Coordinates of C-alpha atoms and ligand atoms in Angstrom, one line a residue:
M510 CA -26.7 10.2 14.5
S511 CA -23.3 11.5 13.3
D512 CA -21.7 14.5 14.2
R513 CA -20.5 14.8 10.9
K514 CA -22.3 16.8 8.4
L515 CA -22.0 15.8 4.6
T516 CA -20.5 18.4 1.9
T517 CA -19.7 18.5 -1.7
R518 CA -16.4 18.4 -2.8
S519 CA -16.6 22.0 -2.7
G520 CA -17.3 22.0 0.9
Q521 CA -21.3 23.3 0.1
P522 CA -23.7 21.4 2.5
F523 CA -25.3 18.3 0.8
A524 CA -28.9 18.6 1.6
N525 CA -30.3 15.2 0.6
N526 CA -28.2 12.4 -0.5
E527 CA -31.4 9.9 -1.2
H528 CA -33.6 11.8 -3.4
S529 CA -32.6 13.9 -6.6
L530 CA -34.2 17.3 -7.3
T531 CA -37.0 16.6 -9.6
A532 CA -40.2 18.5 -11.6
G533 CA -42.8 17.3 -9.1
E534 CA -42.9 14.0 -7.3
R535 CA -42.8 11.7 -10.2
G536 CA -39.8 13.5 -12.1
P537 CA -38.0 14.2 -14.3
V538 CA -34.7 15.0 -12.8
L539 CA -33.2 18.7 -13.0
L540 CA -29.9 19.5 -14.3
Q541 CA -29.7 22.2 -11.9
D542 CA -28.8 19.5 -9.5
Y543 CA -25.5 19.8 -9.2
Q544 CA -25.0 17.6 -6.2
L545 CA -26.5 14.7 -8.1
I546 CA -24.1 15.5 -11.3
E547 CA -20.9 15.8 -9.1
K548 CA -21.8 12.5 -7.2
L549 CA -22.4 10.4 -10.4
A550 CA -19.4 12.2 -12.1
H551 CA -16.9 11.5 -9.5
F552 CA -18.2 7.9 -9.4
D553 CA -18.0 7.9 -13.2
R554 CA -14.3 8.3 -12.9
E555 CA -13.2 6.6 -10.2
R556 CA -11.4 3.4 -12.1
I557 CA -7.6 4.5 -13.2
P558 CA -6.0 2.1 -15.2
E559 CA -4.7 -0.7 -13.4
R560 CA -0.9 -1.9 -13.5
V561 CA -0.2 -3.3 -17.0
V562 CA 1.5 -6.4 -14.7
H563 CA 1.6 -7.0 -11.2
A564 CA -2.2 -5.9 -10.9
K565 CA -3.2 -7.7 -7.8
G566 CA -1.3 -6.9 -4.6
S567 CA -1.0 -5.8 -1.1
G568 CA 1.4 -3.3 0.7
A569 CA 1.9 -2.3 4.1
M570 CA 4.4 0.2 5.8
G571 CA 7.4 -0.8 8.3
H572 CA 11.2 0.2 9.0
F573 CA 14.3 -1.5 8.2
T574 CA 17.3 -1.6 10.3
L575 CA 20.9 -1.9 9.4
T576 CA 22.6 -4.4 11.3
K577 CA 25.8 -4.5 9.9
D578 CA 27.3 -1.1 8.5
M579 CA 27.9 -1.4 4.8
S580 CA 29.9 1.5 4.4
A581 CA 33.1 -0.5 2.9
Y582 CA 30.9 -1.5 -0.1
T583 CA 28.9 1.3 -0.4
K584 CA 27.9 5.2 0.5
A585 CA 24.3 4.8 0.4
D586 CA 23.2 6.5 3.7
F587 CA 20.5 4.4 4.9
L588 CA 23.5 1.5 4.6
N589 CA 25.9 3.4 6.7
G590 CA 25.7 3.6 10.6
E591 CA 25.0 0.1 12.3
G592 CA 21.7 0.4 14.1
K593 CA 20.1 3.3 11.6
V594 CA 16.5 3.0 10.9
T595 CA 14.7 3.9 7.6
D596 CA 11.0 3.8 7.0
T597 CA 9.8 1.8 4.5
F598 CA 7.0 0.4 2.4
A599 CA 6.4 -2.6 0.4
R600 CA 4.2 -4.1 -2.4
F601 CA 3.7 -7.6 -2.6
S602 CA 1.7 -8.9 -5.4
S603 CA 1.1 -11.4 -8.5
V604 CA 1.9 -10.8 -12.2
A605 CA -0.5 -11.9 -14.6
G606 CA -3.7 -11.7 -13.3
E607 CA -5.8 -8.6 -12.9
K608 CA -6.7 -6.3 -10.1
G609 CA -9.8 -8.9 -8.9
Y610 CA -7.8 -12.2 -9.6
P611 CA -7.8 -15.0 -7.0
D612 CA -4.5 -14.5 -5.0
T613 CA -3.5 -18.2 -4.8
A614 CA -3.4 -19.0 -8.7
R615 CA 0.1 -20.3 -9.7
D616 CA 2.4 -17.3 -10.4
V617 CA 5.7 -15.6 -9.8
H618 CA 5.2 -13.1 -6.9
G619 CA 6.3 -9.4 -6.8
F620 CA 8.4 -8.1 -3.9
A621 CA 8.9 -4.4 -4.2
L622 CA 10.3 -2.3 -1.4
R623 CA 10.7 1.3 -0.6
F624 CA 13.1 2.8 1.4
Y625 CA 12.5 6.6 2.3
T626 CA 16.4 7.2 3.0
N627 CA 17.8 10.9 3.8
D628 CA 18.7 11.0 -0.1
G629 CA 15.4 10.6 -1.4
N630 CA 13.1 6.9 -2.1
Y631 CA 15.4 3.9 -2.7
D632 CA 13.2 1.1 -4.3
I633 CA 14.2 -2.4 -4.9
V634 CA 11.6 -3.8 -7.0
G635 CA 12.3 -7.7 -7.1
N636 CA 10.4 -10.9 -7.2
N637 CA 10.1 -14.0 -4.9
T638 CA 12.3 -15.7 -7.6
P639 CA 16.3 -14.9 -8.0
V640 CA 15.7 -15.0 -11.9
F641 CA 13.6 -13.8 -14.8
F642 CA 11.8 -15.8 -18.0
I643 CA 13.9 -13.3 -20.2
N644 CA 16.8 -11.1 -20.5
D645 CA 16.2 -9.0 -23.6
P646 CA 13.5 -6.0 -22.7
L647 CA 12.5 -6.2 -26.3
K648 CA 10.6 -9.5 -25.3
F649 CA 8.9 -8.1 -22.3
P650 CA 5.7 -7.2 -24.1
D651 CA 5.5 -10.2 -26.2
F652 CA 6.0 -12.2 -23.0
I653 CA 3.4 -10.3 -21.0
H654 CA 0.8 -10.9 -23.9
S655 CA 1.4 -14.9 -23.8
Q656 CA 0.5 -14.6 -20.1
K657 CA -2.6 -12.2 -20.2
R658 CA -5.9 -13.2 -22.1
E659 CA -6.2 -14.3 -25.8
P660 CA -7.4 -11.5 -28.4
Q661 CA -10.3 -13.4 -29.5
T662 CA -11.7 -15.2 -26.4
G663 CA -10.7 -13.2 -23.6
L664 CA -9.5 -16.4 -22.3
R665 CA -5.6 -16.9 -20.5
S666 CA -4.2 -19.8 -22.1
D667 CA -1.7 -22.7 -21.8
D668 CA -1.3 -22.6 -25.5
M669 CA 0.1 -19.1 -25.7
Q670 CA 2.3 -19.5 -22.3
W671 CA 4.0 -22.8 -23.7
D672 CA 4.3 -21.5 -27.1
F673 CA 6.4 -18.5 -26.1
W674 CA 8.4 -20.6 -23.1
A675 CA 8.9 -23.3 -25.7
N676 CA 10.5 -21.0 -28.4
S677 CA 12.4 -19.0 -25.4
P678 CA 14.7 -21.3 -24.0
E679 CA 16.1 -18.5 -21.6
S680 CA 12.6 -19.0 -19.7
L681 CA 13.4 -22.6 -18.6
H682 CA 15.1 -21.5 -15.3
Q683 CA 12.1 -19.6 -13.9
V684 CA 9.7 -21.9 -15.6
T685 CA 11.5 -24.7 -13.2
I686 CA 10.9 -22.1 -10.0
L687 CA 7.6 -21.6 -11.0
F688 CA 6.1 -24.8 -11.6
S689 CA 7.6 -25.9 -8.1
D690 CA 5.8 -25.7 -4.9
R691 CA 7.0 -21.7 -4.8
G692 CA 4.2 -21.0 -7.5
F693 CA 1.9 -21.1 -4.5
P694 CA 3.2 -19.3 -1.6
Y695 CA 1.2 -19.4 1.6
G696 CA 1.5 -15.9 2.3
Y697 CA 3.1 -13.0 1.4
P698 CA 5.2 -13.0 4.7
Y699 CA 6.1 -16.9 4.0
M700 CA 8.4 -16.0 0.8
E701 CA 11.7 -15.0 0.0
G702 CA 12.3 -12.0 -1.9
Y703 CA 15.2 -11.1 -4.3
G704 CA 16.6 -8.1 -6.3
S705 CA 17.1 -10.3 -8.9
H706 CA 19.4 -8.1 -11.0
T707 CA 22.6 -7.5 -10.1
Y708 CA 23.1 -3.8 -8.8
K709 CA 26.0 -1.8 -8.2
W710 CA 27.5 -0.5 -5.0
V711 CA 30.0 2.4 -4.8
N712 CA 31.6 3.4 -1.4
A713 CA 33.0 6.6 0.0
K714 CA 36.3 6.1 -1.9
G715 CA 34.6 4.9 -5.2
E716 CA 35.1 1.8 -5.5
Q717 CA 32.7 -0.3 -7.0
F718 CA 31.4 -3.8 -6.1
W719 CA 28.6 -5.8 -8.0
V720 CA 25.6 -6.6 -5.5
K721 CA 22.8 -8.9 -5.5
Y722 CA 20.1 -8.9 -2.7
H723 CA 18.1 -11.3 -0.9
F724 CA 15.6 -11.4 1.7
K725 CA 15.1 -14.4 3.6
T726 CA 11.7 -14.7 5.6
N727 CA 11.9 -15.3 9.6
H728 CA 8.5 -16.9 9.4
G729 CA 9.8 -19.7 7.4
V730 CA 9.2 -20.3 3.6
K731 CA 5.5 -22.0 3.6
N732 CA 3.9 -23.3 0.3
L733 CA 0.4 -24.3 -0.6
S734 CA 0.0 -27.8 -2.3
P735 CA -1.4 -27.1 -5.7
E736 CA -4.8 -29.0 -4.4
D737 CA -5.2 -26.3 -1.8
A738 CA -4.2 -23.4 -3.8
T739 CA -6.8 -24.0 -6.1
A740 CA -9.2 -24.8 -3.1
M741 CA -8.3 -21.4 -1.6
M742 CA -9.2 -19.5 -5.2
A743 CA -12.9 -20.5 -4.4
K744 CA -12.9 -20.2 -0.4
D745 CA -11.0 -16.8 -0.3
P746 CA -9.7 -15.0 -3.6
D747 CA -8.0 -12.6 -1.6
W748 CA -6.3 -14.8 1.0
H749 CA -3.1 -13.3 0.8
R750 CA -4.2 -9.9 1.4
H751 CA -6.1 -11.0 4.0
Q752 CA -3.8 -13.3 5.5
M753 CA -1.0 -10.2 5.9
F754 CA -3.3 -7.4 6.5
D755 CA -4.7 -9.6 9.3
A756 CA -1.3 -10.6 10.8
I757 CA -0.1 -6.9 10.9
E758 CA -3.5 -6.0 12.7
E759 CA -3.0 -8.8 15.4
G760 CA 0.9 -7.8 16.1
D761 CA 2.4 -10.7 14.2
F762 CA 4.4 -8.2 11.7
P763 CA 5.9 -10.0 8.7
S764 CA 9.8 -9.2 8.8
W765 CA 12.8 -10.6 6.2
T766 CA 16.7 -10.6 6.9
M767 CA 18.2 -9.0 4.0
Y768 CA 21.5 -10.0 2.8
V769 CA 23.7 -9.2 0.0
Q770 CA 26.2 -11.4 -2.5
I771 CA 28.9 -9.0 -2.8
I772 CA 30.9 -9.4 -6.1
P773 CA 34.5 -7.5 -6.5
Y774 CA 34.1 -5.6 -9.9
E775 CA 36.5 -7.2 -11.9
E776 CA 35.7 -10.6 -10.7
G777 CA 32.2 -9.9 -11.7
L778 CA 33.1 -8.8 -15.2
N779 CA 34.8 -12.5 -15.6
Y780 CA 32.3 -14.9 -13.8
K781 CA 31.9 -18.2 -15.1
Y782 CA 27.8 -17.0 -15.7
D783 CA 26.9 -13.6 -17.1
I784 CA 26.0 -11.4 -14.1
F785 CA 24.1 -9.5 -15.8
D786 CA 21.9 -11.5 -17.6
V787 CA 19.0 -12.0 -14.9
T788 CA 18.1 -15.6 -16.4
K789 CA 21.0 -16.9 -13.7
V790 CA 21.9 -16.7 -10.2
V791 CA 25.4 -16.3 -9.0
S792 CA 26.6 -19.2 -6.7
Q793 CA 26.5 -18.6 -2.8
K794 CA 29.5 -21.0 -2.6
D795 CA 31.4 -18.4 -4.5
Y796 CA 30.0 -15.4 -3.3
P797 CA 28.3 -15.9 0.2
L798 CA 25.6 -14.4 1.6
I799 CA 26.3 -11.3 4.1
E800 CA 23.6 -10.0 6.7
V801 CA 22.9 -6.5 6.4
G802 CA 19.4 -5.5 8.3
Q803 CA 15.8 -6.6 9.1
F804 CA 13.2 -5.5 7.3
V805 CA 9.6 -5.3 9.1
L806 CA 6.3 -4.5 8.1
D807 CA 4.5 -2.8 11.5
H808 CA 1.2 -0.9 9.9
N809 CA -1.2 -1.2 7.1
P810 CA -1.9 1.4 5.2
G811 CA -5.2 3.9 6.1
N812 CA -6.6 3.5 2.6
F813 CA -5.7 1.3 0.0
F814 CA -6.3 3.3 -2.8
R815 CA -4.3 6.4 -1.5
D816 CA -1.4 4.1 -0.4
V817 CA -1.1 1.0 -2.0
E818 CA -2.8 1.5 -5.6
Q819 CA -1.3 4.8 -6.3
A820 CA 2.2 3.5 -4.9
A821 CA 4.8 4.0 -7.8
M822 CA 7.8 1.8 -7.5
S823 CA 10.4 1.7 -9.5
P824 CA 14.0 0.4 -10.4
A825 CA 14.7 4.2 -11.2
N826 CA 14.4 5.3 -7.8
L827 CA 18.4 5.0 -6.9
V828 CA 20.5 7.0 -4.4
P829 CA 24.0 8.0 -4.4
G830 CA 26.4 4.7 -3.5
I831 CA 23.9 2.3 -5.9
E832 CA 23.6 2.3 -9.3
A833 CA 22.4 0.0 -12.3
S834 CA 24.3 -2.1 -13.5
P835 CA 24.7 -3.1 -17.7
D836 CA 21.7 -6.0 -17.2
K837 CA 20.0 -5.4 -20.3
L838 CA 16.6 -6.1 -19.2
L839 CA 17.3 -3.8 -16.0
Q840 CA 18.3 -0.9 -18.5
G841 CA 14.8 -1.6 -20.0
R842 CA 12.9 -1.2 -16.9
L843 CA 14.3 2.0 -16.0
F844 CA 12.4 3.6 -18.6
S845 CA 9.4 1.2 -18.1
Y846 CA 8.0 2.1 -14.5
N847 CA 8.3 5.7 -14.5
D848 CA 6.9 5.9 -18.1
T849 CA 3.5 3.9 -17.1
Q850 CA 3.4 5.6 -13.7
R851 CA 2.8 9.2 -15.9
Y852 CA 0.1 7.1 -17.9
R853 CA -1.7 5.5 -15.1
L854 CA -1.7 8.3 -12.4
G855 CA -0.2 11.2 -14.5
A856 CA 2.8 13.7 -14.4
N857 CA 2.9 14.8 -11.0
Y858 CA 2.9 11.1 -9.3
Q859 CA 5.6 11.7 -7.1
D860 CA 3.4 14.2 -5.1
I861 CA 1.1 11.1 -3.9
P862 CA 1.9 10.8 -0.3
V863 CA 3.3 7.4 -0.7
N864 CA 5.6 8.5 -3.4
R865 CA 6.9 11.7 -1.8
P866 CA 10.3 11.6 0.0
K867 CA 10.1 11.3 3.5
K868 CA 9.9 14.8 5.7
G869 CA 12.9 16.8 5.7
V870 CA 14.6 15.6 2.3
N871 CA 14.6 18.6 -0.1
V872 CA 12.9 18.4 -3.1
D873 CA 13.7 21.3 -5.5
T874 CA 13.6 21.2 -9.2
Y875 CA 12.8 23.5 -12.1
E876 CA 9.8 20.9 -13.1
R877 CA 6.2 23.0 -13.0
D878 CA 2.8 22.4 -13.8
G879 CA 0.8 19.3 -15.2
Y880 CA -2.5 18.1 -14.1
M881 CA -3.0 18.0 -10.8
T882 CA -0.3 19.6 -9.2
T883 CA -1.4 20.0 -5.7
N884 CA 1.9 21.2 -4.2
D885 CA 3.0 24.7 -3.7
N886 CA 4.7 24.6 -7.7
G887 CA 7.8 26.3 -6.7
G888 CA 5.9 29.5 -6.1
D889 CA 7.4 32.5 -7.3
S890 CA 10.8 30.8 -7.6
V891 CA 13.0 31.2 -11.1
V892 CA 11.8 27.9 -13.4
Y893 CA 15.2 27.8 -15.5
E894 CA 18.9 27.3 -15.3
P895 CA 21.4 28.9 -15.7
N896 CA 19.9 31.6 -13.5
T897 CA 21.1 34.2 -11.1
Q898 CA 17.9 34.3 -9.0
G899 CA 19.3 31.7 -6.5
G900 CA 17.6 28.4 -8.1
P901 CA 18.7 25.4 -7.1
V902 CA 22.0 24.2 -8.2
E903 CA 23.7 20.6 -9.4
D904 CA 24.1 18.2 -6.4
H905 CA 27.3 16.1 -7.2
R906 CA 26.7 13.9 -4.3
G907 CA 24.6 12.2 -7.3
D908 CA 27.4 11.6 -9.4
I909 CA 27.8 8.1 -10.6
A910 CA 31.0 6.2 -10.6
G911 CA 30.6 5.0 -14.4
D912 CA 31.5 1.9 -16.2
E913 CA 33.8 1.4 -19.1
V914 CA 31.9 0.7 -22.3
S915 CA 33.1 0.0 -26.1
G916 CA 32.2 -2.3 -28.9
K917 CA 30.2 -1.7 -32.2
T918 CA 26.7 -0.9 -31.6
G919 CA 24.6 -3.8 -33.1
A920 CA 21.2 -6.1 -32.1
Y921 CA 23.0 -8.7 -30.3
P922 CA 21.5 -12.3 -29.4
A923 CA 22.6 -13.3 -25.5
Y924 CA 26.2 -13.1 -24.6
D925 CA 26.0 -16.2 -22.5
Q926 CA 23.4 -18.8 -24.0
D927 CA 23.9 -21.5 -21.6
Y928 CA 19.9 -21.6 -20.5
T929 CA 20.1 -25.3 -19.0
S930 CA 23.1 -25.5 -16.9
Q931 CA 21.5 -23.6 -13.7
P932 CA 17.8 -24.9 -14.1
G933 CA 19.6 -28.7 -14.2
A934 CA 21.6 -28.0 -11.1
L935 CA 18.3 -26.5 -9.4
Y936 CA 16.6 -29.7 -10.5
R937 CA 19.3 -31.9 -9.0
I938 CA 19.0 -30.4 -5.5
M939 CA 15.0 -31.1 -5.1
S940 CA 13.9 -33.6 -3.2
E941 CA 11.8 -36.4 -5.0
E942 CA 8.6 -35.1 -3.7
Q943 CA 9.7 -31.7 -5.1
K944 CA 10.7 -33.2 -8.4
E945 CA 7.2 -35.0 -8.6
I946 CA 5.6 -31.7 -7.8
L947 CA 7.3 -29.6 -10.4
T948 CA 7.1 -32.3 -13.2
Q949 CA 3.3 -32.8 -12.5
G950 CA 2.5 -29.2 -12.2
I951 CA 4.0 -28.8 -15.7
A952 CA 2.6 -32.0 -17.4
D953 CA -0.7 -31.0 -16.1
S954 CA -0.3 -27.5 -18.1
L955 CA 1.9 -28.3 -21.2
G956 CA 0.2 -32.0 -21.8
H957 CA -3.0 -29.7 -22.4
V958 CA -1.5 -27.6 -25.3
K959 CA -2.5 -28.2 -28.7
S960 CA 1.0 -28.1 -30.5
E961 CA 2.9 -31.1 -30.1
E962 CA 6.1 -29.4 -31.5
N963 CA 5.9 -27.0 -28.6
Q964 CA 5.5 -30.0 -26.5
K965 CA 8.6 -31.5 -27.8
K966 CA 10.8 -28.5 -27.8
E967 CA 10.3 -28.1 -24.2
I968 CA 10.6 -31.6 -23.1
A969 CA 13.8 -31.3 -25.3
L970 CA 14.9 -28.4 -23.3
M971 CA 14.4 -29.7 -20.2
K972 CA 16.3 -33.0 -20.7
Q973 CA 19.3 -31.1 -21.6
A974 CA 18.9 -29.5 -18.1
D975 CA 18.7 -33.3 -16.9
P976 CA 17.6 -36.0 -18.6
D977 CA 15.5 -37.2 -15.7
Y978 CA 13.5 -34.1 -15.6
G979 CA 12.4 -34.2 -19.1
K980 CA 11.8 -37.8 -18.9
R981 CA 9.7 -37.7 -16.3
V982 CA 7.6 -34.7 -17.9
E983 CA 7.4 -36.9 -21.1
D984 CA 6.0 -40.0 -19.1
K985 CA 3.5 -37.9 -17.1
I986 CA 2.2 -36.0 -20.3
A987 CA 1.8 -39.7 -22.3
A988 CA 0.0 -40.6 -19.1
I989 CA -2.5 -37.9 -19.5
K990 CA -3.0 -38.5 -23.0
A991 CA -3.4 -42.1 -22.5
A992 CA -6.0 -41.6 -19.7
E993 CA -7.9 -39.1 -22.0
K994 CA -8.2 -41.3 -25.1
K995 CA -9.9 -44.1 -23.0
Ligands
LIG171 C1 11.9 -5.8 -19.3 C2 11.4 -6.3 -18.4 C3 10.3 -5.5 -17.4 C4 9.4 -4.5 -17.7 C5 9.4 -3.6 -19.0 C6 8.6 -4.1 -16.6 C7 7.8 -3.7 -16.6 C8 6.8 -3.5 -15.3 C9 5.5 -2.3 -15.2 C10 5.5 -1.5 -16.5 C11 5.0 -2.6 -14.2 C12 4.0 -1.7 -13.7 C13 4.3 -0.6 -12.7 C14 3.1 0.3 -12.4 O1 2.4 0.4 -12.8 O2 3.7 1.0 -11.1 C15 5.6 -3.7 -13.6 C16 5.4 -4.0 -12.3 C17 6.5 -4.8 -11.4 N1 7.5 -5.4 -12.1 FE1 8.0 -5.3 -13.9 N2 9.0 -5.5 -15.5 C18 9.8 -6.1 -16.2 C19 10.4 -7.0 -15.6 C20 10.5 -7.1 -14.3 C21 11.6 -8.1 -13.3 C22 12.6 -8.8 -13.8 C23 11.0 -8.0 -12.1 C24 11.9 -8.4 -10.9 C25 13.1 -8.9 -10.7 C26 9.7 -7.1 -12.1 C27 9.4 -6.8 -11.2 C28 8.1 -5.9 -10.9 C29 7.3 -5.5 -9.7 C30 7.4 -6.6 -8.3 C31 6.4 -4.8 -10.2 C32 5.2 -4.7 -9.2 C33 5.4 -3.5 -8.4 C34 4.4 -2.5 -7.6 O3 3.8 -3.4 -6.5 O4 3.9 -1.6 -7.5 N3 9.8 -6.7 -13.2 N4 6.9 -4.2 -14.4

């Protein structure tokens, strides 16, 4: 028998948790049974909207240790002072499936990191891939619709996916990564992470640099074979969640070494590829990786819904010394995350414990009220500015360095439309085995779509990247079709 006493949410003793109040032994139930009503009513409201993308994921807490002072490139406090330790949170996820979707279905994987810095929260919301499928935010809803479920059948559809990809040539680089063995990570701790976009760092002198983030796993990259990934979907649909949770409980802490590529400001503007186009990488020969620190996850959240489901990671969580770049896709993201979080979690989502800045960080705004105000709501403090009441004033540590921009407004196509050189180069460095895994994976999916026009378009794109790439896919699709005819 437990010493803990059951109560209602208002603290009244909850007398009977098995039998409703009824008129007589055989019912009916009485409306006066407010304890029954509270229990059912709360249950009826348990579900909140799942994330519109990256719905299935897992999170953990840890810390980041700076092993190399970065003050030459950025004044960001957590990156200044070798040895500095910053508390962190991370959430890893798949993209297209819903909250209960099997972890080992082929997908890109989210790699979202939060740093609880002295200047407020800084989030790097990246993926386990250095590039993305599209480079204009206007296409994101269309892209995601093609990956989710068909309107009539409610089924996921290879036809929709390839219809979008074959007619969006900018997707080829990411498609080439997705259909390689990297589409099936063994577990979250065994995948690399990338910030993907180019961001800007600014140092205390006001000098600006373009930066790309890389996180290399200290456990070695490990992927599942397509057969093992499929078998795991039946055996343990929550395999990634299990694997990471258990590893942390057992003290085998997932960790990554953080690196950056630093690109001088002017050089970046004139680089051979558009560094603000997230479908492209920047060569590590041109800008080698510089080691920055260690990112370690060493404890599991105490409550999944509170700490992981309600986590609101956002590319718009920036701190002094780190700024956005003109990357069009990133600019769309700067709006979208906080917008969806206001819808998904409510206007006061930043007050949820996992989203609050760390203890001691000053939070002082003129924002007030809204559903679920659970902090002191500013008490009796002044609610407008300017004022003579001692309200908070601007903090110019938050000033941005800014960029020169010019040109005529317009709906411009991408500035650099070479979408095949980099996937071609990636294909050529793959081993024979990797080329086979990639082209078989594509053929198994593309080979079953209804539109021959889309098959031809995609194969032509692959041939443009590398003739052998397109030819292998073409031959494998022909073999699949021949076998099906028999
Ligand atoms: C215009 C392009 C994009 C838009 C509009 C967009 C939008 C969104 C939205 C609305 C969410 C749900 C957020 C939430 O409910 O908390 C989300 C989650 C996420 N997105 Fe994007 N996204 C875009 C591109 C990208 C790119 C390029 C990356 C990676 C480089 C990325 C990585 C992620 C990750 C990791 C999450 C899950 C965050 C978490 O774990 O809570 N997204 N995205």
